[in-house]
Amino acid sequence: EICAFKDGKWLRIAGELVNDDDKAVKEAMLEKMPSLKAMYSADDGNMQMLYFKNAAATFSSFTEAPETISF
């Protein structure tokens, strides 16, 4: 579960984390964060890419009913 709180509202994201060993995913991450290219490569085994499966995000506050979005 990942939780965040801001301005009296909080977000909880829960689900199953799945490892993604796809080299193309690692290369895409390095393209979006070029400062890491000098330290890492998609083949070095020093990074792990994850994604949520069967996940739900719940937005809550003390003044409103919770809203849940499944993805």
Tab-separated table of N, CA and C in Angstrom:
chain	number	residue	atom	x	y	z
A	1	GLU	N	0.846	-1.176	0.000
A	1	GLU	CA	0.000	0.000	0.000
A	1	GLU	C	0.888	1.235	0.000
A	2	ILE	N	0.482	2.214	-0.785
A	2	ILE	CA	1.135	3.522	-0.816
A	2	ILE	C	0.111	4.532	-0.329
A	3	CYS	N	0.519	5.405	0.591
A	3	CYS	CA	-0.393	6.409	1.137
A	3	CYS	C	0.207	7.803	0.980
A	4	ALA	N	-0.662	8.782	0.776
A	4	ALA	CA	-0.238	10.180	0.695
A	4	ALA	C	-1.326	11.039	1.332
A	5	PHE	N	-0.917	12.191	1.889
A	5	PHE	CA	-1.858	13.092	2.549
A	5	PHE	C	-1.518	14.519	2.162
A	6	LYS	N	-2.542	15.292	1.767
A	6	LYS	CA	-2.330	16.697	1.430
A	6	LYS	C	-3.648	17.447	1.582
A	7	ASP	N	-3.581	18.613	2.196
A	7	ASP	CA	-4.738	19.503	2.323
A	7	ASP	C	-5.972	18.815	2.909
A	8	GLY	N	-5.780	17.980	3.920
A	8	GLY	CA	-6.898	17.335	4.587
A	8	GLY	C	-7.486	16.146	3.855
A	9	LYS	N	-6.853	15.729	2.782
A	9	LYS	CA	-7.325	14.566	2.021
A	9	LYS	C	-6.188	13.566	1.897
A	10	TRP	N	-6.551	12.300	1.836
A	10	TRP	CA	-5.515	11.296	1.663
A	10	TRP	C	-5.861	10.335	0.548
A	11	LEU	N	-4.813	9.717	0.033
A	11	LEU	CA	-4.912	8.758	-1.058
A	11	LEU	C	-4.245	7.473	-0.602
A	12	ARG	N	-4.914	6.368	-0.815
A	12	ARG	CA	-4.346	5.046	-0.538
A	12	ARG	C	-4.424	4.239	-1.821
A	13	ILE	N	-3.283	3.723	-2.245
A	13	ILE	CA	-3.228	2.858	-3.422
A	13	ILE	C	-2.811	1.483	-2.942
A	14	ALA	N	-3.635	0.493	-3.222
A	14	ALA	CA	-3.363	-0.874	-2.780
A	14	ALA	C	-3.506	-1.815	-3.963
A	15	GLY	N	-2.721	-2.864	-3.955
A	15	GLY	CA	-2.799	-3.864	-5.015
A	15	GLY	C	-1.593	-4.776	-4.970
A	16	GLU	N	-1.472	-5.580	-5.977
A	16	GLU	CA	-0.359	-6.522	-6.091
A	16	GLU	C	0.730	-5.893	-6.957
A	17	LEU	N	1.959	-5.841	-6.437
A	17	LEU	CA	3.088	-5.356	-7.228
A	17	LEU	C	3.668	-6.510	-8.031
A	18	VAL	N	3.889	-6.260	-9.316
A	18	VAL	CA	4.411	-7.285	-10.220
A	18	VAL	C	5.738	-6.794	-10.782
A	19	ASN	N	6.738	-7.656	-10.778
A	19	ASN	CA	8.039	-7.331	-11.351
A	19	ASN	C	7.947	-7.349	-12.876
A	20	ASP	N	8.532	-6.345	-13.521
A	20	ASP	CA	8.537	-6.259	-14.986
A	20	ASP	C	9.987	-6.248	-15.462
A	21	ASP	N	10.462	-7.364	-15.990
A	21	ASP	CA	11.849	-7.483	-16.448
A	21	ASP	C	12.050	-7.050	-17.894
A	22	ASP	N	11.038	-6.471	-18.517
A	22	ASP	CA	11.126	-6.063	-19.918
A	22	ASP	C	12.203	-4.985	-20.088
A	23	LYS	N	13.200	-5.272	-20.910
A	23	LYS	CA	14.299	-4.331	-21.143
A	23	LYS	C	13.783	-3.008	-21.705
A	24	ALA	N	12.770	-3.058	-22.549
A	24	ALA	CA	12.216	-1.838	-23.137
A	24	ALA	C	11.644	-0.905	-22.067
A	25	VAL	N	11.077	-1.459	-21.015
A	25	VAL	CA	10.534	-0.650	-19.919
A	25	VAL	C	11.676	0.056	-19.192
A	26	LYS	N	12.759	-0.657	-18.939
A	26	LYS	CA	13.925	-0.053	-18.281
A	26	LYS	C	14.529	1.045	-19.149
A	27	GLU	N	14.624	0.800	-20.448
A	27	GLU	CA	15.166	1.807	-21.361
A	27	GLU	C	14.277	3.046	-21.397
A	28	ALA	N	12.973	2.864	-21.368
A	28	ALA	CA	12.045	4.000	-21.365
A	28	ALA	C	12.206	4.829	-20.094
A	29	MET	N	12.397	4.178	-18.954
A	29	MET	CA	12.604	4.895	-17.699
A	29	MET	C	13.887	5.716	-17.769
A	30	LEU	N	14.954	5.137	-18.308
A	30	LEU	CA	16.217	5.860	-18.424
A	30	LEU	C	16.099	7.034	-19.396
A	31	GLU	N	15.287	6.911	-20.424
A	31	GLU	CA	15.063	8.019	-21.357
A	31	GLU	C	14.341	9.173	-20.662
A	32	LYS	N	13.433	8.851	-19.756
A	32	LYS	CA	12.683	9.884	-19.040
A	32	LYS	C	13.502	10.518	-17.922
A	33	MET	N	14.552	9.819	-17.478
A	33	MET	CA	15.417	10.327	-16.410
A	33	MET	C	16.866	10.250	-16.884
A	34	PRO	N	17.258	11.115	-17.825
A	34	PRO	CA	18.583	11.009	-18.432
A	34	PRO	C	19.745	11.145	-17.447
A	35	SER	N	19.536	11.783	-16.307
A	35	SER	CA	20.625	11.914	-15.334
A	35	SER	C	21.064	10.558	-14.786
A	36	LEU	N	20.207	9.542	-14.874
A	36	LEU	CA	20.557	8.205	-14.379
A	36	LEU	C	21.342	7.382	-15.395
A	37	LYS	N	21.351	7.820	-16.660
A	37	LYS	CA	22.031	7.051	-17.711
A	37	LYS	C	23.522	6.888	-17.449
A	38	ALA	N	24.146	7.857	-16.781
A	38	ALA	CA	25.577	7.773	-16.488
A	38	ALA	C	25.874	6.733	-15.414
A	39	MET	N	24.875	6.373	-14.620
A	39	MET	CA	25.082	5.438	-13.516
A	39	MET	C	24.522	4.051	-13.781
A	40	TYR	N	23.501	3.944	-14.632
A	40	TYR	CA	22.807	2.675	-14.832
A	40	TYR	C	22.604	2.386	-16.311
A	41	SER	N	22.384	1.116	-16.607
A	41	SER	CA	21.966	0.718	-17.951
A	41	SER	C	20.846	-0.310	-17.799
A	42	ALA	N	20.117	-0.530	-18.866
A	42	ALA	CA	18.993	-1.472	-18.821
A	42	ALA	C	19.451	-2.902	-18.582
A	43	ASP	N	20.739	-3.170	-18.795
A	43	ASP	CA	21.270	-4.534	-18.670
A	43	ASP	C	22.089	-4.786	-17.410
A	44	ASP	N	22.272	-3.792	-16.547
A	44	ASP	CA	23.214	-3.962	-15.435
A	44	ASP	C	22.657	-4.692	-14.216
A	45	GLY	N	21.356	-4.949	-14.175
A	45	GLY	CA	20.774	-5.664	-13.041
A	45	GLY	C	20.627	-4.826	-11.784
A	46	ASN	N	20.791	-3.510	-11.888
A	46	ASN	CA	20.728	-2.631	-10.721
A	46	ASN	C	19.409	-1.892	-10.566
A	47	MET	N	18.419	-2.235	-11.373
A	47	MET	CA	17.115	-1.590	-11.210
A	47	MET	C	16.009	-2.620	-11.339
A	48	GLN	N	14.923	-2.323	-10.694
A	48	GLN	CA	13.766	-3.209	-10.737
A	48	GLN	C	12.551	-2.373	-11.090
A	49	MET	N	11.848	-2.782	-12.109
A	49	MET	CA	10.652	-2.082	-12.553
A	49	MET	C	9.437	-2.852	-12.039
A	50	LEU	N	8.488	-2.126	-11.478
A	50	LEU	CA	7.290	-2.737	-10.903
A	50	LEU	C	6.047	-2.053	-11.459
A	51	TYR	N	4.945	-2.791	-11.460
A	51	TYR	CA	3.658	-2.189	-11.788
A	51	TYR	C	2.585	-2.810	-10.903
A	52	PHE	N	1.493	-2.053	-10.729
A	52	PHE	CA	0.367	-2.542	-9.939
A	52	PHE	C	-0.541	-3.419	-10.780
A	53	LYS	N	-1.045	-4.477	-10.161
A	53	LYS	CA	-2.032	-5.369	-10.764
A	53	LYS	C	-3.185	-5.483	-9.766
A	54	ASN	N	-4.410	-5.558	-10.271
A	54	ASN	CA	-5.590	-5.658	-9.396
A	54	ASN	C	-5.551	-4.580	-8.313
A	55	ALA	N	-5.391	-3.343	-8.746
A	55	ALA	CA	-5.171	-2.246	-7.809
A	55	ALA	C	-6.419	-1.389	-7.627
A	56	ALA	N	-6.408	-0.639	-6.526
A	56	ALA	CA	-7.480	0.311	-6.233
A	56	ALA	C	-6.876	1.543	-5.576
A	57	ALA	N	-7.344	2.701	-6.006
A	57	ALA	CA	-6.953	3.968	-5.389
A	57	ALA	C	-8.180	4.521	-4.673
A	58	THR	N	-8.025	4.834	-3.386
A	58	THR	CA	-9.134	5.374	-2.602
A	58	THR	C	-8.778	6.780	-2.142
A	59	PHE	N	-9.637	7.738	-2.504
A	59	PHE	CA	-9.484	9.129	-2.101
A	59	PHE	C	-10.432	9.361	-0.935
A	60	SER	N	-9.909	9.871	0.185
A	60	SER	CA	-10.715	10.026	1.401
A	60	SER	C	-10.470	11.381	2.051
A	61	SER	N	-11.452	11.807	2.836
A	61	SER	CA	-11.305	12.974	3.702
A	61	SER	C	-12.315	12.823	4.833
A	62	PHE	N	-12.239	13.720	5.808
A	62	PHE	CA	-13.190	13.661	6.918
A	62	PHE	C	-14.527	14.304	6.553
A	63	THR	N	-14.579	15.000	5.413
A	63	THR	CA	-15.790	15.746	5.062
A	63	THR	C	-16.539	15.193	3.852
A	64	GLU	N	-15.973	14.213	3.162
A	64	GLU	CA	-16.608	13.664	1.963
A	64	GLU	C	-16.580	12.141	2.010
A	65	ALA	N	-17.491	11.541	1.287
A	65	ALA	CA	-17.492	10.073	1.188
A	65	ALA	C	-16.275	9.619	0.380
A	66	PRO	N	-15.680	8.487	0.744
A	66	PRO	CA	-14.528	7.985	-0.014
A	66	PRO	C	-14.916	7.648	-1.456
A	67	GLU	N	-13.962	7.842	-2.352
A	67	GLU	CA	-14.138	7.467	-3.758
A	67	GLU	C	-13.038	6.477	-4.111
A	68	THR	N	-13.417	5.323	-4.668
A	68	THR	CA	-12.445	4.290	-5.030
A	68	THR	C	-12.468	4.071	-6.534
A	69	ILE	N	-11.276	4.018	-7.098
A	69	ILE	CA	-11.101	3.752	-8.524
A	69	ILE	C	-10.262	2.491	-8.653
A	70	SER	N	-10.775	1.504	-9.353
A	70	SER	CA	-10.029	0.257	-9.579
A	70	SER	C	-9.300	0.341	-10.907
A	71	PHE	N	-8.088	-0.217	-10.925
A	71	PHE	CA	-7.325	-0.258	-12.172
A	71	PHE	C	-6.433	-1.463	-12.203
